XYZ file of C-alpha atoms in Angstrom:
604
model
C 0.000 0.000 0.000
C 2.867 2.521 -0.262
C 2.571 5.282 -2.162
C 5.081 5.440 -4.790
C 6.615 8.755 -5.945
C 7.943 9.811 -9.227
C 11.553 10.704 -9.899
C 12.710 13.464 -11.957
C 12.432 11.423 -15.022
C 9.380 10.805 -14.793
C 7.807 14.313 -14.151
C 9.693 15.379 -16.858
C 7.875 12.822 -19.111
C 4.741 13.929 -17.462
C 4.728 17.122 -19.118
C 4.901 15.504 -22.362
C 1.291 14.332 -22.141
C 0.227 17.424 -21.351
C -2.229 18.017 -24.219
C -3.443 14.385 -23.890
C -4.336 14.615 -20.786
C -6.106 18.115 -21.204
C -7.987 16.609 -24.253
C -9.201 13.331 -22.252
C -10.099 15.740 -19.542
C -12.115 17.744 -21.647
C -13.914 14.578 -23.535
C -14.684 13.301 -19.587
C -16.134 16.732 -18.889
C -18.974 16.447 -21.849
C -19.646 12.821 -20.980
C -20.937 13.944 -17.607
C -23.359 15.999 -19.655
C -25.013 12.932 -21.010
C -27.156 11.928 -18.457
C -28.631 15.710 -17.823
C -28.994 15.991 -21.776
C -30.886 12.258 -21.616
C -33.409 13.629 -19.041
C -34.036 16.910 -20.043
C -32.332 18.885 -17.218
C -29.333 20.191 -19.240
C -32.756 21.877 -20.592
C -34.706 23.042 -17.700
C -32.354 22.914 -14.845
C -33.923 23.599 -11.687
C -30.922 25.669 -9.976
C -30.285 24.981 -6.176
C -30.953 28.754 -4.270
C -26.965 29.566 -4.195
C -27.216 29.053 -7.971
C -30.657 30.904 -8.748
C -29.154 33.931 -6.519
C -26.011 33.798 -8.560
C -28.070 34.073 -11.366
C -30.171 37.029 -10.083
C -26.934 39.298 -9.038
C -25.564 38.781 -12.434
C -28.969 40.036 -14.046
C -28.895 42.876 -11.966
C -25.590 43.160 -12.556
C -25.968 43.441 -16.519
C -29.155 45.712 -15.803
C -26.485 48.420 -14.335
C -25.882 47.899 -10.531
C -22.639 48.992 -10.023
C -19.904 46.086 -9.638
C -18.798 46.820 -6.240
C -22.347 47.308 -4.753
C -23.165 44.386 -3.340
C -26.672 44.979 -1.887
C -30.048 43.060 -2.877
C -32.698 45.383 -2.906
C -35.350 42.460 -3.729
C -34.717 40.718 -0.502
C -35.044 41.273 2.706
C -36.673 44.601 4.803
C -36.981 47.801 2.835
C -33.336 48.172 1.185
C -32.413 45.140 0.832
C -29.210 43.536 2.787
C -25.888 43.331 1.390
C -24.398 39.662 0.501
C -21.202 38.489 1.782
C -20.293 37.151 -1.785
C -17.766 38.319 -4.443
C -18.155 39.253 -8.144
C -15.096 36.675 -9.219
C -18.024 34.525 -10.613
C -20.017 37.016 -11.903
C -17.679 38.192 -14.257
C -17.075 34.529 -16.776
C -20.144 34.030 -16.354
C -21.540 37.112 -16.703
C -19.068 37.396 -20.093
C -20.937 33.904 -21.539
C -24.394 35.733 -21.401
C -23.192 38.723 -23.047
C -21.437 36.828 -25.691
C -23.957 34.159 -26.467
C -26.859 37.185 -26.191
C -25.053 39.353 -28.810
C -25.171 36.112 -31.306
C -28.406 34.924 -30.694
C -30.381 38.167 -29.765
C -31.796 36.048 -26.231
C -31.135 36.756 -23.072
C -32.716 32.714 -22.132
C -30.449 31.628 -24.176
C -27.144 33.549 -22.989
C -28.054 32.212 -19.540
C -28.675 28.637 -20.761
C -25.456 28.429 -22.426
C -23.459 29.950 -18.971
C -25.281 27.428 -17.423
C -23.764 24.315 -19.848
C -20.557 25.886 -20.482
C -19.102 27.091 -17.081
C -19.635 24.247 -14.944
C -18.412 21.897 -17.345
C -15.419 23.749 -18.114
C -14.804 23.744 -14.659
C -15.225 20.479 -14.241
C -12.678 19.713 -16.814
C -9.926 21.356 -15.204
C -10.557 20.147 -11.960
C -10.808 16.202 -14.041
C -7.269 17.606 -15.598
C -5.919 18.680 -11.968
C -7.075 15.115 -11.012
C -5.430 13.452 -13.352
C -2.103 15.653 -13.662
C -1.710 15.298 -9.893
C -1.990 11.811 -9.808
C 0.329 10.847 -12.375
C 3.242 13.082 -10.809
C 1.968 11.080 -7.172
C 2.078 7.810 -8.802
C 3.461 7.909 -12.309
C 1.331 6.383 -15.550
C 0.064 3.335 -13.375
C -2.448 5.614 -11.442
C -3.669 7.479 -14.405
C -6.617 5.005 -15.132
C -7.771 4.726 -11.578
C -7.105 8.820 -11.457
C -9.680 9.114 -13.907
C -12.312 7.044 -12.832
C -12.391 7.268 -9.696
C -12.294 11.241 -10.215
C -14.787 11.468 -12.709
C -17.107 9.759 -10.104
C -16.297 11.368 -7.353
C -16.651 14.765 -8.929
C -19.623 13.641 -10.471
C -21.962 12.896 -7.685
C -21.337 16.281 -5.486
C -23.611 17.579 -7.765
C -22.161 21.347 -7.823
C -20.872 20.625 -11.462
C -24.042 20.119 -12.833
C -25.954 21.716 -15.420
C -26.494 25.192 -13.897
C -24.359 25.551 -11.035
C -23.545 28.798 -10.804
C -22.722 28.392 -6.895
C -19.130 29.328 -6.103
C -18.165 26.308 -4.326
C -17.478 24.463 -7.778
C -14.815 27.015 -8.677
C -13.325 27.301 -5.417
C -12.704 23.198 -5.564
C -11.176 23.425 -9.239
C -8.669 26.450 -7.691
C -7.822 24.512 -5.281
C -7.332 21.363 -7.017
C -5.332 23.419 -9.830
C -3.228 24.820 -6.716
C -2.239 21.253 -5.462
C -1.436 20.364 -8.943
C 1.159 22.926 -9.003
C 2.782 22.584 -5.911
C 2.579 18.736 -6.699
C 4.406 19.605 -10.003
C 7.831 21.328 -9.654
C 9.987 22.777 -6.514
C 10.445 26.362 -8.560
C 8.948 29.643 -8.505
C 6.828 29.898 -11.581
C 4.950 26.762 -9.951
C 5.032 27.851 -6.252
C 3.602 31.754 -7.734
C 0.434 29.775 -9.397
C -0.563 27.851 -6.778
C -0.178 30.755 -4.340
C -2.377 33.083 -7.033
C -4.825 30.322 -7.425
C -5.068 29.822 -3.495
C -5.569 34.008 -3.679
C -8.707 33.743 -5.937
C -10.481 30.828 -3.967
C -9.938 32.670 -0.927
C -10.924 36.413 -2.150
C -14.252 34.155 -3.625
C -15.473 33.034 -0.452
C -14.182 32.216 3.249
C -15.448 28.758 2.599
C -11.847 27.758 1.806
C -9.777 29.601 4.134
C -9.087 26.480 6.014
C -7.005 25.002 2.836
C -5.460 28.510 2.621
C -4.147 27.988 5.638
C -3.323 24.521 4.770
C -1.515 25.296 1.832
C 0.816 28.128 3.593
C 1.282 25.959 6.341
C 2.035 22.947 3.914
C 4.633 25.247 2.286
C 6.130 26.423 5.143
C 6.993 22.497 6.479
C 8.268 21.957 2.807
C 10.962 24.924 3.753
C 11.635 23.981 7.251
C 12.776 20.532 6.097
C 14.171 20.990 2.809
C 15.550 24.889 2.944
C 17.611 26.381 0.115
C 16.587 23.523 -1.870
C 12.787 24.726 -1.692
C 13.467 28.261 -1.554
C 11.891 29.018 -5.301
C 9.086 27.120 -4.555
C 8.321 28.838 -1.222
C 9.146 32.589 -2.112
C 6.958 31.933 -5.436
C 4.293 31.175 -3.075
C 4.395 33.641 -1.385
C 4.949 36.037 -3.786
C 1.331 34.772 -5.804
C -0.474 34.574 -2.841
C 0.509 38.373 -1.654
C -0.051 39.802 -4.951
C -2.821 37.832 -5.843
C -4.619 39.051 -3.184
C -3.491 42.534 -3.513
C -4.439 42.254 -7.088
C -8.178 40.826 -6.562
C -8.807 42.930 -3.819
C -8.703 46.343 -5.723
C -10.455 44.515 -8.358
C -13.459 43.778 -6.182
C -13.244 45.658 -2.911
C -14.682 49.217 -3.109
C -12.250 51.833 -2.166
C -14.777 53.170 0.373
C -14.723 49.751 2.008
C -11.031 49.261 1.679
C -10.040 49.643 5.386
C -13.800 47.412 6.610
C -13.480 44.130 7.916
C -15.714 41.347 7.439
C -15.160 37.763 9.255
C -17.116 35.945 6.407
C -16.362 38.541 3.053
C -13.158 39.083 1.497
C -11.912 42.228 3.316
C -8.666 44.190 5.436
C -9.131 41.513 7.631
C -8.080 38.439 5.394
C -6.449 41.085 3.215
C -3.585 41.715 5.896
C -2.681 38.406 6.875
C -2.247 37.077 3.123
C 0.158 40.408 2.388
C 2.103 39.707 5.566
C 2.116 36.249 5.315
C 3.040 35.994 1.454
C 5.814 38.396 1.602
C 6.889 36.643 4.926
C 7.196 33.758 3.557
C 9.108 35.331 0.375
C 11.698 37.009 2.319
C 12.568 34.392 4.471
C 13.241 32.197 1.439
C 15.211 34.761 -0.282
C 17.437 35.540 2.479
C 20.005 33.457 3.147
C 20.442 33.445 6.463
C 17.030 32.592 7.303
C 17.297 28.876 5.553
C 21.041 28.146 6.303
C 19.786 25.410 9.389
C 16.524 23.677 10.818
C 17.040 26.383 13.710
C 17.554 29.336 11.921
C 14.505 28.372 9.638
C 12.477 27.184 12.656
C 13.243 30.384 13.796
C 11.844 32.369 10.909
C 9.218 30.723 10.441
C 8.021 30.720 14.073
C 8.764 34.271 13.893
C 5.935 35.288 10.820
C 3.168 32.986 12.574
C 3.321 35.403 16.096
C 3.341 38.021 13.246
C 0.296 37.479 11.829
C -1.257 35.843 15.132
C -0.842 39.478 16.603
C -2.831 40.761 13.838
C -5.573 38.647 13.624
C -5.905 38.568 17.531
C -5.404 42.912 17.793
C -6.525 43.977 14.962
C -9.561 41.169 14.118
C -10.541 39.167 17.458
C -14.251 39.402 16.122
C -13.056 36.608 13.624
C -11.783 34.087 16.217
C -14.938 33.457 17.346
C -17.265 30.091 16.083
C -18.659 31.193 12.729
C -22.821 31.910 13.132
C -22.227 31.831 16.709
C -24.025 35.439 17.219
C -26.603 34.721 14.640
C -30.342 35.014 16.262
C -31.540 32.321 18.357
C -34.706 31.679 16.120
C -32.569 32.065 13.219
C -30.444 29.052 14.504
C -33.420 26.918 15.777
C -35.468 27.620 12.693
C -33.029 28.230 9.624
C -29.477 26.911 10.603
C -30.559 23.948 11.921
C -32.162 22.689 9.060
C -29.763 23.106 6.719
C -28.412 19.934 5.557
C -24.719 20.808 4.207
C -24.554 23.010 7.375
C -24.752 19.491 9.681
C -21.565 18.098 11.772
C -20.659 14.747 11.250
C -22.442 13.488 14.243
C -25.391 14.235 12.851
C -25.114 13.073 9.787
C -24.332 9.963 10.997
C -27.176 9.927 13.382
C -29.782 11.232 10.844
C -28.670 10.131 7.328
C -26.232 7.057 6.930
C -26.751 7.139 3.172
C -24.983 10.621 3.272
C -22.459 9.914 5.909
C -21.418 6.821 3.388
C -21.211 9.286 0.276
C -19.067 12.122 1.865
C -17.023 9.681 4.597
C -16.345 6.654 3.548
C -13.231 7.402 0.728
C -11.696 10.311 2.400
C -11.476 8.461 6.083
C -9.990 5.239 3.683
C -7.643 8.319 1.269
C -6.556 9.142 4.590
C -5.755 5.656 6.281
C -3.880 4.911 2.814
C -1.603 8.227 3.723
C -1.258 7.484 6.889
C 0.316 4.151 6.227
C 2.574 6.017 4.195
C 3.998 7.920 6.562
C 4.786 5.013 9.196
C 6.774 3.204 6.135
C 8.635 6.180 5.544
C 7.674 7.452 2.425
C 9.536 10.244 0.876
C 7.549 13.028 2.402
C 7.097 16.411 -0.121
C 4.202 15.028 -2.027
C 2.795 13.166 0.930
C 2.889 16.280 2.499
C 1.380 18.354 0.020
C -1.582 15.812 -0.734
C -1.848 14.758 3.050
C -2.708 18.527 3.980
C -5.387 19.387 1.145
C -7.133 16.131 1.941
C -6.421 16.293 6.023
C -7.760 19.653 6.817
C -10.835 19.209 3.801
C -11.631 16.174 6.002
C -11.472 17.940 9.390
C -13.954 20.484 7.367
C -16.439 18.029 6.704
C -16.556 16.718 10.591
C -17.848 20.991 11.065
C -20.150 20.678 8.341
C -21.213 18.386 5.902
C -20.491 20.698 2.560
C -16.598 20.287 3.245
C -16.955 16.461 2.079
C -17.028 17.375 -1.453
C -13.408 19.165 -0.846
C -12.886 15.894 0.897
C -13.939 13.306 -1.982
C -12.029 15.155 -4.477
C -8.730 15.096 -2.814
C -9.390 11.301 -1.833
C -8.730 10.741 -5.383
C -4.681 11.328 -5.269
C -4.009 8.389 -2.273
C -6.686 6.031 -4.019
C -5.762 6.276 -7.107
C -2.341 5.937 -6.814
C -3.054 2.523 -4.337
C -5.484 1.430 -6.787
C -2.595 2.221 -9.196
C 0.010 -0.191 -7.525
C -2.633 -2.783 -7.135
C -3.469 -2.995 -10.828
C 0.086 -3.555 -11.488
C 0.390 -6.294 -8.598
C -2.803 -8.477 -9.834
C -1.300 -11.019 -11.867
C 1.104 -12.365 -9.007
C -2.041 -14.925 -8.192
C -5.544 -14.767 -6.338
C -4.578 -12.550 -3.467
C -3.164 -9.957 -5.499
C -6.270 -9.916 -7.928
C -8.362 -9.999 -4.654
C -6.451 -7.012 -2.958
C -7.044 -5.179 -6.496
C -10.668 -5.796 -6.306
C -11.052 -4.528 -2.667
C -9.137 -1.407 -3.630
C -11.340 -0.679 -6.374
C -14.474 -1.426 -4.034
C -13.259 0.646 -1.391
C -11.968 3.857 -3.475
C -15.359 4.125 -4.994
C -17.810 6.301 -3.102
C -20.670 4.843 -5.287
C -19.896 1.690 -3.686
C -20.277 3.150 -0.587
C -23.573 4.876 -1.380
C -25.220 1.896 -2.643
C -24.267 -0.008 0.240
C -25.350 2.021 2.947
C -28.818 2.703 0.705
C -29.457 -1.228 0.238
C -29.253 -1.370 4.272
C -31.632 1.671 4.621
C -33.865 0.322 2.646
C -33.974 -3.268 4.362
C -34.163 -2.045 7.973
C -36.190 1.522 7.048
C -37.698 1.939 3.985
C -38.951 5.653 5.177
C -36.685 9.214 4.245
C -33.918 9.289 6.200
C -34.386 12.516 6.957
C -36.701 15.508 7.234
C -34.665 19.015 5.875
C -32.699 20.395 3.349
C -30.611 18.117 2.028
C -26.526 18.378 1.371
C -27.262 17.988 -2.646
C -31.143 19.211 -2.780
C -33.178 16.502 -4.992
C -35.999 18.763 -6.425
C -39.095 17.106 -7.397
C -42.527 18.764 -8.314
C -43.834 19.032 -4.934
C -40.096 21.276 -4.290
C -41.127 24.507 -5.831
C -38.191 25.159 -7.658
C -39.145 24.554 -10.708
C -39.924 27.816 -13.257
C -43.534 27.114 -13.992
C -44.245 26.682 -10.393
C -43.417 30.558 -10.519
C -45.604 31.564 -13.192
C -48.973 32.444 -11.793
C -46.626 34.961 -9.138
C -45.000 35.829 -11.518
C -48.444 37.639 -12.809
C -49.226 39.100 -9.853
C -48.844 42.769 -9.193
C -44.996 43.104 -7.832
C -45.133 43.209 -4.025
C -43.527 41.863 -0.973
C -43.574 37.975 -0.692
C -43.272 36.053 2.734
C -42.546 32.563 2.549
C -40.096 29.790 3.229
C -36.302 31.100 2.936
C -35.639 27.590 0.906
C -37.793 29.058 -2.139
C -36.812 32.688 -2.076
C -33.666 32.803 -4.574
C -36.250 30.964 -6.797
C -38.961 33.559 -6.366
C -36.278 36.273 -7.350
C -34.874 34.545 -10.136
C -38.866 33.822 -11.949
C -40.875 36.237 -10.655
C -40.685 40.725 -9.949
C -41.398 41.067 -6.351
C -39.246 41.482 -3.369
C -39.080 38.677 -0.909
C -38.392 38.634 3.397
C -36.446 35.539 3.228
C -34.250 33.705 1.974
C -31.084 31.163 2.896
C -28.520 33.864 4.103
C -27.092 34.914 7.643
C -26.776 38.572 6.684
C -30.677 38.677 5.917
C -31.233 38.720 9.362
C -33.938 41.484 9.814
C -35.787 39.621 6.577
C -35.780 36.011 7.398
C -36.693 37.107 11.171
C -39.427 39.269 10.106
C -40.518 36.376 7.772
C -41.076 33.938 10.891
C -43.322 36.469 12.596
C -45.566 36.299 9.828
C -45.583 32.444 9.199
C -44.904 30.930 12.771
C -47.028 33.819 14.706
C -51.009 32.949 15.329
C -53.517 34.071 12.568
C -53.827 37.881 14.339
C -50.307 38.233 14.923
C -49.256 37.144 11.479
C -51.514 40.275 10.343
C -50.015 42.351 12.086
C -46.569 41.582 11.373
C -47.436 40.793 7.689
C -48.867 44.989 7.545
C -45.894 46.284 9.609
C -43.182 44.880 6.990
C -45.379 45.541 4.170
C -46.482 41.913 3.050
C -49.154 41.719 0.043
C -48.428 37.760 -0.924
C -48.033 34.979 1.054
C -46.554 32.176 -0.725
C -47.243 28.263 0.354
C -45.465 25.464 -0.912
C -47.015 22.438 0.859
C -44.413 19.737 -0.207
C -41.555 22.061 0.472
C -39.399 20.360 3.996
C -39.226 23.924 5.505
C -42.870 24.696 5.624
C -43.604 20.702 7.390
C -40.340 21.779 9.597
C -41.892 25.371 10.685
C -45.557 23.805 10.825
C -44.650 21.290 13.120
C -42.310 23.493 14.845
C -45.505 26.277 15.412
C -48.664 24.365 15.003
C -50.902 27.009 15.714
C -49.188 29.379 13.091
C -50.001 30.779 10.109
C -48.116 28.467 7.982
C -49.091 25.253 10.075
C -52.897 26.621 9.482
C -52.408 26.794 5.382
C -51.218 23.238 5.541
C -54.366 22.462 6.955
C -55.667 24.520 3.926
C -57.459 26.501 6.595
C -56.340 30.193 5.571
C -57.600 33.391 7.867
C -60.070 35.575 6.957
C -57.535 38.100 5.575
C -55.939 35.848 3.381
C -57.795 35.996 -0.405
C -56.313 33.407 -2.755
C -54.413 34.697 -6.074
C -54.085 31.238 -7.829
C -54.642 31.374 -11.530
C -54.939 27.293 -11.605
C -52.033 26.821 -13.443
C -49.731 24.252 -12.961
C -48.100 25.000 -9.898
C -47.138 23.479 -6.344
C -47.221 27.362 -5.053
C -50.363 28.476 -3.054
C -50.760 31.781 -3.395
C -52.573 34.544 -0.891
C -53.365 38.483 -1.275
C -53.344 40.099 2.153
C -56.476 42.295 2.407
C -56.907 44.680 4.920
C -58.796 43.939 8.044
């Protein structure tokens, strides 16, 4: 089970099959596509909320609000709220649109082709990062497994799919394409990408600051125990990762917010350490004297971390604390809480084995197969490097569930590359062929999925669970889908309450402005949304005419309206599930074919 490393020779034939590789990556990339284009949902993709919101700040976006205002004024109290995410997507995808509108004189279809093109391009270069990554790891023997087993993998988190305009599928192909390069050479040119790309994914979202911090601190043990010998590597590094983020700040920071910090936005908080710690880490590479011995570079390095310790704990303690942890008490019972890829491990495991087995199973094995690695003394660089993207993505995922597709995707390196030295092993008799097989069985999460589903279904046939789910599966009751929109759509634009889960949606197919929705900076919004839907029939007026409500919109088979009408069953929205609206509730269906109830609120 060790895991073999490549000498120079082999790298250097590597980069040979460069445009091979890209061109198989590619081909793997529109072969996902087949199953959404054999269904119809390559078609009529029913986004997920991150995706329809995306979708909704780049048409506003296009319509002329200003790229560093980052307000929406259709959600929310009176004004909107300002979201905590950054234009880096909007802009290729954004571009798309534009281009595909100018040839074919549709907007529909601009935003049908973004919705092909960039998540399958990213896919391919994260299938490309896969594959170049493993074959430096374990030479050509761990290319086929490489590919498979990443193609899966990358295939069933779902955020690569036909319209997936979340961020979280770019932030995994950044990092992957970061890995790659630190995986692929010890000099600068390689050290100054993977820092840049490590830049972007941070300055995208604080969903992967944890691997930032991985990769820095990954770099810096690569320094401390190989020096001079390192030094291009590490000062490139640094050098991307300071100027990247310099560079992306400007780009999308307003210069009035320049000096603001925000714990869960790109801002002078994140900004500062990754200038002080990328030049750090450049200058104590370039000078001599602080690689010459283990002590003088223990020193150094020790040195930089109080550095930037100091600032985060002076300048920023508001960021030390637990993330959500001064969110609204109702806001955690009723919102947070139900939010599958928000759930800990423990509860996953508790609530929804078929999950656990899907995001678990091959990183805890990845991990075991690195970990015997390291007690068989493996050359350590590339351990290292692929031991701390897949380590940290893991620890992640124990926080909350969404980390597991980091997780699955750096599994692939370790398995592959065992699956890799298996292959080659299985013709030495029945043992080897048998230790092949279980490799293969083991590296596969769809193995694991189907396994823990078959025992679900034997000893409890019901839904595992009762919430939003990690990777939402819409269905018609879901009220996601565009003509479940249609009749609001028609209605005179007002102010919508309803469920949070179906407010990106509303946005996205329909004028009116909307309380709620999925995000912990619409706090006054999703609040003032549960006073109208979990307050009694007279206290739901009132609180539907002090934040200006004219619709109330019911989706009966959506898993936050059963979780707030059970939660308040003398509410307003436990009373429409009854179908037993108050008097000053006037129903605005047109009949059409929708799963959305819709109310006017009359005056009393």
């Amino acid at each position: 089970m060790a895991l073999h490393l490549t000498t120079a020779t082999a790298e250097r034939k590597s980069g040979h099959t460069m445009g091979r590789d890209t061109l198989m990556a590619v081909l793997l990339a529109l072969l996902a596509l087949v199953p959404a284009l054999a269904d119809g949902t390559a078609f009529n993709w029913p986004n997920d909320n991150d995706s329809a919101m995306r979708i909704v700040q780049i048409r506003d976006l296009l319509a002329g609000q200003g790229w560093f205002d980052y307000f929406q004024y259709r959600m929310g109290p009176d004004g909107g709220f300002e979201m905590h995410w950054s234009r880096i997507v909007d802009l290729p995808v954004a571009a798309i649109i534009v281009l595909v509108q100018a040839i074919s004189g549709s907007t529909a279809h601009g935003e049908w082709a973004a919705g092909i093109v960039w998540p399958t391009m990213l896919l391919a270069v994260a299938i490309l990062s896969v594959m170049r990554s493993a074959r430096i790891v374990g030479g050509d023997q761990a290319m086929f497994p490489a590919t498979l087993i990443g193609l899966m993998s990358l295939y069933s988190i779902g955020i690569f799919a036909p319209g997936a305009f979340d961020h979280h599928n770019m932030q995994l192909t950044l990092c992957l394409l970061a890995m790659w390069m630190l995986l692929a050479g010890s000099g600068w040119r390689s050290g100054a990408a993977a820092g840049g790309w490590m830049a972007l994914t941070l300055a995208t979202g604080m969903e992967t600051l944890p691997l930032v911090a991985a990769a820095g601190l990954c770099v810096a043990a690569i320094f401390y125990w190989n020096g001079r010998e390192s030094a291009g590597l590490v000062a490139g590094f640094g050098l991307g990762f300071g100027a990247g983020a310099a560079t992306t700040y400007a780009a999308t920071v307003g210069w009035q917010n320049w000096f603001v910090a925000h714990c869960d936005a790109f801002s002078m908080a994140q900004l500062s350490v990754a200038i002080v710690g990328g030049l750090g880490l450049t200058a104590i590479a370039a000078v001599p004297a602080a690689g010459t011995s283990l002590r003088s570079r223990a020193w150094s390095l020790a040195v930089l971390a109080l550095v930037l310790a100091a600032i985060v704990v002076i300048g920023y303690p508001q960021c030390l604390s637990v993330p959500y942890s001064d969110l609204d008490e109702r806001l955690q019972t009723y919102w947070l809480s139900g939010i599958g890829e928000a759930q800990p491990v423990w509860s996953i495991w508790l609530n929804d084995p078929v999950s656990f087995a899907k995001y678990y199973a091959t990183p805890l094995a990845a991990l075991a197969v690195l970990t015997a690695n390291i007690f068989q003394n493996v050359p350590r660089q590339k351990t290292l490097i692929a031991g701390c993207f897949l380590l940290v993505s893991v620890l992640v995922s124990f926080w909350q569930v969404r980390g597991g597709n980091f997780a699955l995707a750096f599994s692939v390196i370790p398995l592959a590359v065992w699956v890799g030295e298996k292959r080659s092993q299985a013709g030495q008799g029945t043992r080897a062929m048998l230790a092949m097989v279980f490799a293969w069985v083991v590296s596969l999460n769809a193995c694991w999925t189907l396994a823990a589903q078959s025992l679900r279904d034997l000893t409890s046939p019901a839904p595992a669970v009762a919430g939003q789910s990690a990777n939402v599966a819409f269905n018609e009751t879901d009220c996601y889908r565009a003509a479940d929109f249609a009749g609001l759509a028609k209605l005179e634009p007002g102010v919508v309450a309803a469920v949070s889960n179906i407010g990106p949606a509303m946005l996205k197919h329909a004028p009116h402005r909307v309380l709620a929705g999925p995000y912990h900076r619409n706090i006054a919004g999703n609040i003032a949304n549960l006073d109208v839907l979990m307050a009694g029939p007279e206290e739901a007026w009132q609180a539907a005419s002090r934040n200006g409500v004219t619709i109330v919109a019911h989706c009966p088979g959506n898993d936050e309206s059963s979780f707030l009408a059970r939660s308040a069953p003398g509410g307003l929205l436990a009373m429409l599930m009854r179908n037993e609206a108050p008097q000053w509730l006037v129903p605005a269906d047109d009949g059409g074919n929708s799963s959305i109830r819709l109310y006017r609120v009359q005056p009393k």
